[in-house]
Amino acid sequence: MLHIKRILIPLDFSPASVAAAEYALAFGKELEAEEIHLIHILVLGPANDLYTDVLDVQDPQHHLQNLPEEWQETWHRLQHQVESAGYAFVPGMLQSDSITTPLVKYAQTHQIDLVVMATHGRTGIAHRLLGSVADGLIEYAPCPVLTLRADLAEKSYRDVRKILVPLDFSERSAEALRVAREYAQRTDAGLTALNVIARTEHSDLPASPWEKAYNDKNPDVRQIHKLEAFIRYAGGPKVRLQTALMYGDPVEASQIYLEAYPQDLILMSTRGRSGDGLFHYGSTAEELVRRAPCPVLTFKQGDRIRFKHARKKTSIAEA
């Protein structure tokens, strides 16, 4: 099963980042996470996203005393919530003139299994940390990243019972589906495997995303068969799973589906094989992360994903 032991939560003390931290505590309990790494970055000069040296503050409590009193209260409250929930609390403060780089380095050196953060904040540093830095972590962090829009982060945590998995037939989306099945088995959630056919691929597609064709001469039936074969190839534990086929722009079609059938979580790969998947980050996936009406858990090529039990390899011929 999916094994999330260490969760990293970047904190800039904005309401969105605090709410994301509280969301992470509830999310982590479903996965039996053990450690919460709460990290604040002491920015030295103008923040930038260039490579920079990172200094690990050896005594976080000492530097905490130099922060505004309201921030200190927030830190201690979160620490109490972390420890009361049964997690090991690992505080950290980093000094750097960038934001993305130290978080990526920290995740690498501390073998972080999951990063949880909001996708945008208010203004100034908060906006920079929770906006472009979320993009940077999704692109460069060595592990999956769970992002929430700021307005969603500030709502109460809702148990994950419905999961949407966009599939583009890449190897990475196959792994995302397998991870989703592991998670769904653990939480008794239901899955929807969504595939979007771009209109440029077929000139005879229906005008409406909802219009269906039911004979084998039409592309949607062939695509459903292909989708079902891909699901068998991806493998994973047996869970409640249904397929969905939409037409048109991947983001717009996904939005239409999510409005009609609200989900608790989107779990997706952000790059296909060699970065050529439909949902590769920088285009479709980036827009979906920013506009999704629910939290988004993203994976990419090279992420460290740990399972408590080894997976039996399956070939496409065996699926």
Short mmCIF file of C-alpha atoms in Angstrom, two decimals:
data_model
loop_
_atom_site.label_atom_id
_atom_site.label_comp_id
_atom_site.label_asym_id
_atom_site.label_seq_id
_atom_site.Cartn_x
_atom_site.Cartn_y
_atom_site.Cartn_z
CA MET A 1 0.00 0.00 0.00
CA LEU A 2 1.01 3.64 -0.40
CA HIS A 3 3.40 4.56 2.41
CA ILE A 4 3.50 8.22 3.44
CA LYS A 5 5.71 8.62 6.50
CA ARG A 6 7.01 12.20 6.36
CA ILE A 7 4.90 15.22 5.34
CA LEU A 8 6.47 18.61 4.65
CA ILE A 9 4.33 21.71 5.24
CA PRO A 10 5.78 25.09 4.15
CA LEU A 11 4.44 27.81 6.44
CA ASP A 12 4.53 31.56 5.79
CA PHE A 13 1.83 32.28 8.43
CA SER A 14 -0.74 33.48 5.89
CA PRO A 15 -4.27 32.17 6.60
CA ALA A 16 -4.06 29.93 3.53
CA SER A 17 -0.80 28.28 4.58
CA VAL A 18 -2.08 27.74 8.13
CA ALA A 19 -5.28 26.19 6.80
CA ALA A 20 -3.27 23.97 4.44
CA ALA A 21 -1.25 22.77 7.44
CA GLU A 22 -4.43 21.83 9.29
CA TYR A 23 -5.71 20.06 6.17
CA ALA A 24 -2.44 18.11 5.98
CA LEU A 25 -2.90 16.81 9.52
CA ALA A 26 -6.28 15.31 8.66
CA PHE A 27 -5.11 14.01 5.28
CA GLY A 28 -2.04 12.40 6.82
CA LYS A 29 -4.09 10.48 9.39
CA GLU A 30 -5.84 8.56 6.61
CA LEU A 31 -2.42 7.46 5.34
CA GLU A 32 -0.98 6.79 8.82
CA ALA A 33 1.79 9.35 8.36
CA GLU A 34 4.25 9.57 11.24
CA GLU A 35 6.13 12.88 10.97
CA ILE A 36 5.08 16.45 10.23
CA HIS A 37 7.91 18.73 9.11
CA LEU A 38 6.75 22.32 9.61
CA ILE A 39 9.14 24.62 7.76
CA HIS A 40 9.39 28.41 7.72
CA ILE A 41 11.87 30.22 5.48
CA LEU A 42 13.65 33.32 6.72
CA VAL A 43 14.06 35.18 3.44
CA LEU A 44 17.36 37.07 3.16
CA GLY A 45 16.79 39.94 0.76
CA PRO A 46 14.53 39.83 -2.31
CA ALA A 47 13.04 36.40 -2.89
CA ASN A 48 13.99 34.72 -6.14
CA ASP A 49 13.79 31.28 -7.67
CA LEU A 50 17.45 30.99 -8.71
CA TYR A 51 19.82 28.43 -7.27
CA THR A 52 21.15 29.65 -3.95
CA ASP A 53 22.90 28.45 -0.81
CA VAL A 54 20.59 27.32 1.98
CA LEU A 55 21.43 27.63 5.65
CA ASP A 56 19.64 25.26 8.02
CA VAL A 57 18.91 27.17 11.22
CA GLN A 58 20.16 24.98 14.04
CA ASP A 59 17.93 26.41 16.77
CA PRO A 60 14.43 27.08 15.37
CA GLN A 61 13.03 27.98 18.78
CA HIS A 62 15.58 30.77 19.19
CA HIS A 63 14.67 32.31 15.83
CA LEU A 64 10.99 31.81 16.57
CA GLN A 65 11.32 34.37 19.35
CA ASN A 66 12.29 36.99 16.76
CA LEU A 67 9.10 36.50 14.77
CA PRO A 68 5.94 38.58 15.36
CA GLU A 69 4.02 37.49 18.44
CA GLU A 70 1.01 36.46 16.37
CA TRP A 71 3.21 34.17 14.29
CA GLN A 72 4.68 32.63 17.43
CA GLU A 73 1.19 31.87 18.71
CA THR A 74 0.27 30.27 15.37
CA TRP A 75 3.43 28.15 15.42
CA HIS A 76 2.80 26.88 18.95
CA ARG A 77 -0.86 26.18 18.15
CA LEU A 78 0.10 24.12 15.10
CA GLN A 79 2.76 22.30 17.10
CA HIS A 80 0.14 21.39 19.69
CA GLN A 81 -2.23 20.16 16.97
CA VAL A 82 0.52 18.07 15.38
CA GLU A 83 1.52 16.41 18.64
CA SER A 84 -2.08 15.94 19.80
CA ALA A 85 -2.82 14.11 16.55
CA GLY A 86 -0.04 11.64 17.33
CA TYR A 87 2.58 12.87 14.86
CA ALA A 88 6.24 13.47 15.58
CA PHE A 89 6.75 17.24 15.25
CA VAL A 90 9.85 18.22 13.28
CA PRO A 91 10.29 22.02 13.22
CA GLY A 92 12.58 23.72 10.77
CA MET A 93 13.67 27.20 9.80
CA LEU A 94 15.79 27.87 6.75
CA GLN A 95 17.67 31.03 5.82
CA SER A 96 17.87 31.69 2.11
CA ASP A 97 17.38 34.36 -0.53
CA SER A 98 15.05 32.06 -2.46
CA ILE A 99 11.98 30.05 -1.53
CA THR A 100 11.62 27.13 -3.92
CA THR A 101 15.22 25.88 -3.74
CA PRO A 102 15.44 25.42 0.05
CA LEU A 103 12.14 23.54 0.15
CA VAL A 104 13.26 21.20 -2.64
CA LYS A 105 16.62 20.63 -0.93
CA TYR A 106 14.94 19.98 2.40
CA ALA A 107 12.58 17.44 0.83
CA GLN A 108 15.55 15.67 -0.76
CA THR A 109 17.78 15.52 2.32
CA HIS A 110 15.00 14.55 4.75
CA GLN A 111 13.36 11.95 2.48
CA ILE A 112 10.01 13.70 2.51
CA ASP A 113 7.17 11.58 1.10
CA LEU A 114 4.58 14.33 0.55
CA VAL A 115 4.46 18.14 0.41
CA VAL A 116 1.17 19.86 1.27
CA MET A 117 0.55 23.54 0.53
CA ALA A 118 -1.94 26.07 -0.82
CA THR A 119 -1.56 27.27 -4.41
CA HIS A 120 -1.76 30.99 -3.79
CA GLY A 121 -1.88 33.41 -0.89
CA ARG A 122 -2.79 37.04 -0.51
CA THR A 123 -0.13 39.59 -1.46
CA GLY A 124 3.61 40.14 -1.21
CA ILE A 125 5.69 37.28 0.16
CA ALA A 126 2.58 35.24 0.96
CA HIS A 127 1.45 35.43 -2.64
CA ARG A 128 4.90 34.48 -3.90
CA LEU A 129 5.29 31.53 -1.55
CA LEU A 130 1.87 30.05 -2.19
CA GLY A 131 1.74 30.83 -5.90
CA SER A 132 4.86 30.40 -8.00
CA VAL A 133 6.55 28.31 -5.32
CA ALA A 134 3.75 25.76 -5.49
CA ASP A 135 4.47 25.50 -9.22
CA GLY A 136 8.17 25.07 -8.50
CA LEU A 137 7.60 22.33 -5.94
CA ILE A 138 5.31 20.41 -8.27
CA GLU A 139 8.01 20.62 -10.93
CA TYR A 140 11.12 19.90 -8.84
CA ALA A 141 10.25 18.28 -5.50
CA PRO A 142 11.39 14.63 -5.24
CA CYS A 143 7.99 13.49 -4.00
CA PRO A 144 4.26 13.96 -4.66
CA VAL A 145 2.75 17.37 -3.88
CA LEU A 146 -0.77 18.00 -2.58
CA THR A 147 -2.03 21.48 -3.46
CA LEU A 148 -5.18 23.30 -2.43
CA ARG A 149 -6.53 26.58 -3.69
CA ALA A 150 -6.38 29.10 -0.85
CA ASP A 151 -10.17 29.35 -0.63
CA LEU A 152 -10.43 25.56 -0.39
CA ALA A 153 -7.67 25.28 2.21
CA GLU A 154 -9.62 27.52 4.56
CA LYS A 155 -12.65 25.20 4.51
CA SER A 156 -13.07 22.28 6.88
CA TYR A 157 -11.39 19.02 5.89
CA ARG A 158 -13.67 16.61 4.09
CA ASP A 159 -12.94 12.89 3.99
CA VAL A 160 -11.77 11.72 0.59
CA ARG A 161 -14.48 9.45 -0.79
CA LYS A 162 -14.44 10.37 -4.49
CA ILE A 163 -11.19 10.52 -6.48
CA LEU A 164 -10.77 11.62 -10.08
CA VAL A 165 -7.76 10.30 -12.01
CA PRO A 166 -7.08 11.92 -15.43
CA LEU A 167 -5.40 9.41 -17.75
CA ASP A 168 -3.42 10.14 -20.92
CA PHE A 169 -2.07 6.59 -21.51
CA SER A 170 1.44 7.53 -20.38
CA GLU A 171 3.43 5.31 -18.02
CA ARG A 172 3.27 8.02 -15.38
CA SER A 173 -0.52 8.19 -15.50
CA ALA A 174 -0.56 4.40 -15.11
CA GLU A 175 1.42 4.83 -11.91
CA ALA A 176 -0.91 7.60 -10.76
CA LEU A 177 -3.86 5.26 -11.25
CA ARG A 178 -2.14 2.53 -9.29
CA VAL A 179 -1.39 4.95 -6.45
CA ALA A 180 -5.01 6.13 -6.53
CA ARG A 181 -6.19 2.54 -6.22
CA GLU A 182 -3.87 1.99 -3.25
CA TYR A 183 -5.25 5.12 -1.61
CA ALA A 184 -8.87 4.24 -2.44
CA GLN A 185 -8.48 0.76 -0.98
CA ARG A 186 -7.18 2.26 2.24
CA THR A 187 -9.95 4.86 2.57
CA ASP A 188 -12.83 3.01 0.87
CA ALA A 189 -13.05 5.75 -1.76
CA GLY A 190 -14.43 5.36 -5.26
CA LEU A 191 -12.39 6.18 -8.37
CA THR A 192 -13.27 7.73 -11.70
CA ALA A 193 -10.75 7.28 -14.52
CA LEU A 194 -11.21 10.24 -16.88
CA ASN A 195 -9.88 10.44 -20.41
CA VAL A 196 -10.30 13.53 -22.57
CA ILE A 197 -10.19 13.29 -26.37
CA ALA A 198 -8.86 16.50 -27.88
CA ARG A 199 -10.96 17.68 -30.81
CA THR A 200 -7.88 17.90 -33.00
CA GLU A 201 -7.53 14.13 -32.75
CA HIS A 202 -10.92 13.37 -34.35
CA SER A 203 -12.80 15.54 -36.81
CA ASP A 204 -16.06 13.68 -36.29
CA LEU A 205 -16.40 14.20 -32.52
CA PRO A 206 -19.75 15.27 -31.06
CA ALA A 207 -20.19 19.01 -30.49
CA SER A 208 -21.14 18.55 -26.83
CA PRO A 209 -18.82 17.00 -24.24
CA TRP A 210 -21.78 14.97 -22.98
CA GLU A 211 -22.96 13.63 -26.32
CA LYS A 212 -22.35 9.89 -26.61
CA ALA A 213 -22.09 7.53 -29.54
CA TYR A 214 -22.84 3.88 -28.98
CA ASN A 215 -21.60 1.93 -31.98
CA ASP A 216 -18.14 0.56 -32.65
CA LYS A 217 -17.64 2.81 -35.66
CA ASN A 218 -17.44 5.90 -33.46
CA PRO A 219 -14.22 7.00 -31.74
CA ASP A 220 -15.66 7.18 -28.22
CA VAL A 221 -16.41 3.44 -28.07
CA ARG A 222 -12.92 2.61 -29.31
CA GLN A 223 -11.49 5.01 -26.74
CA ILE A 224 -13.46 3.40 -23.91
CA HIS A 225 -12.08 0.01 -24.92
CA LYS A 226 -8.58 1.49 -24.97
CA LEU A 227 -9.16 3.10 -21.57
CA GLU A 228 -10.37 -0.16 -20.04
CA ALA A 229 -7.34 -2.02 -21.41
CA PHE A 230 -5.04 0.66 -19.99
CA ILE A 231 -6.69 0.34 -16.57
CA ARG A 232 -6.06 -3.40 -16.61
CA TYR A 233 -2.45 -2.78 -17.64
CA ALA A 234 -1.88 -0.25 -14.84
CA GLY A 235 -2.91 -2.81 -12.24
CA GLY A 236 -3.45 -2.17 -8.56
CA PRO A 237 -5.86 -3.45 -5.91
CA LYS A 238 -9.52 -4.00 -6.64
CA VAL A 239 -11.63 -0.94 -5.80
CA ARG A 240 -14.84 0.72 -6.96
CA LEU A 241 -13.83 2.22 -10.30
CA GLN A 242 -15.75 3.76 -13.18
CA THR A 243 -14.62 5.29 -16.46
CA ALA A 244 -15.56 8.63 -18.00
CA LEU A 245 -14.88 9.98 -21.47
CA MET A 246 -15.01 13.67 -22.37
CA TYR A 247 -14.28 15.67 -25.50
CA GLY A 248 -12.44 18.91 -26.20
CA ASP A 249 -9.92 20.93 -24.20
CA PRO A 250 -8.62 18.80 -21.29
CA VAL A 251 -9.00 21.55 -18.66
CA GLU A 252 -12.42 22.74 -19.79
CA ALA A 253 -13.74 19.20 -20.15
CA SER A 254 -12.39 18.28 -16.72
CA GLN A 255 -14.00 21.38 -15.23
CA ILE A 256 -17.36 20.45 -16.76
CA TYR A 257 -17.09 16.96 -15.31
CA LEU A 258 -16.10 18.24 -11.87
CA GLU A 259 -19.02 20.67 -11.80
CA ALA A 260 -21.46 17.89 -12.65
CA TYR A 261 -19.82 15.28 -10.42
CA PRO A 262 -17.96 16.96 -7.51
CA GLN A 263 -14.86 15.11 -6.32
CA ASP A 264 -12.90 15.19 -3.07
CA LEU A 265 -9.48 14.76 -4.68
CA ILE A 266 -7.81 14.77 -8.09
CA LEU A 267 -4.83 12.46 -8.33
CA MET A 268 -2.78 12.89 -11.48
CA SER A 269 0.59 12.58 -13.13
CA THR A 270 2.14 15.80 -14.38
CA ARG A 271 4.37 14.26 -17.02
CA GLY A 272 3.96 11.33 -19.34
CA ARG A 273 6.78 9.22 -20.73
CA SER A 274 9.59 11.62 -21.68
CA GLY A 275 7.29 14.48 -20.73
CA ASP A 276 4.93 13.87 -23.64
CA GLY A 277 1.73 13.06 -21.77
CA LEU A 278 -1.37 15.15 -22.35
CA PHE A 279 -1.33 16.22 -18.71
CA HIS A 280 2.36 17.22 -18.62
CA TYR A 281 3.06 20.09 -16.24
CA GLY A 282 3.37 23.55 -17.76
CA SER A 283 0.12 23.40 -19.70
CA THR A 284 -2.92 21.29 -18.92
CA ALA A 285 -1.86 20.06 -15.49
CA GLU A 286 -0.81 23.54 -14.37
CA GLU A 287 -4.19 25.00 -15.29
CA LEU A 288 -6.06 22.14 -13.66
CA VAL A 289 -4.08 22.53 -10.44
CA ARG A 290 -4.92 26.24 -10.30
CA ARG A 291 -8.58 25.93 -11.23
CA ALA A 292 -9.58 22.64 -9.62
CA PRO A 293 -12.51 22.91 -7.18
CA CYS A 294 -10.88 20.30 -4.92
CA PRO A 295 -7.36 19.39 -3.72
CA VAL A 296 -4.96 17.99 -6.32
CA LEU A 297 -2.30 15.36 -5.61
CA THR A 298 0.37 15.39 -8.33
CA PHE A 299 3.13 12.98 -9.32
CA LYS A 300 5.87 13.38 -11.90
CA GLN A 301 8.71 11.43 -13.47
CA GLY A 302 11.38 10.71 -10.86
CA ASP A 303 9.22 11.21 -7.76
CA ARG A 304 10.00 9.00 -4.80
CA ILE A 305 6.84 6.96 -4.19
CA ARG A 306 7.07 4.29 -1.52
CA PHE A 307 4.83 1.28 -1.06
CA LYS A 308 4.71 -0.99 1.96
CA HIS A 309 4.45 -4.00 -0.32
CA ALA A 310 6.20 -4.52 -3.65
CA ARG A 311 4.10 -4.40 -6.78
CA LYS A 312 3.97 -7.35 -9.15
CA LYS A 313 5.04 -6.18 -12.59
CA THR A 314 2.46 -6.49 -15.35
CA SER A 315 3.11 -6.25 -19.06
CA ILE A 316 0.66 -4.78 -21.55
CA ALA A 317 0.33 -8.22 -23.11
CA GLU A 318 -0.84 -9.67 -19.79
CA ALA A 319 -3.38 -6.92 -19.11
#
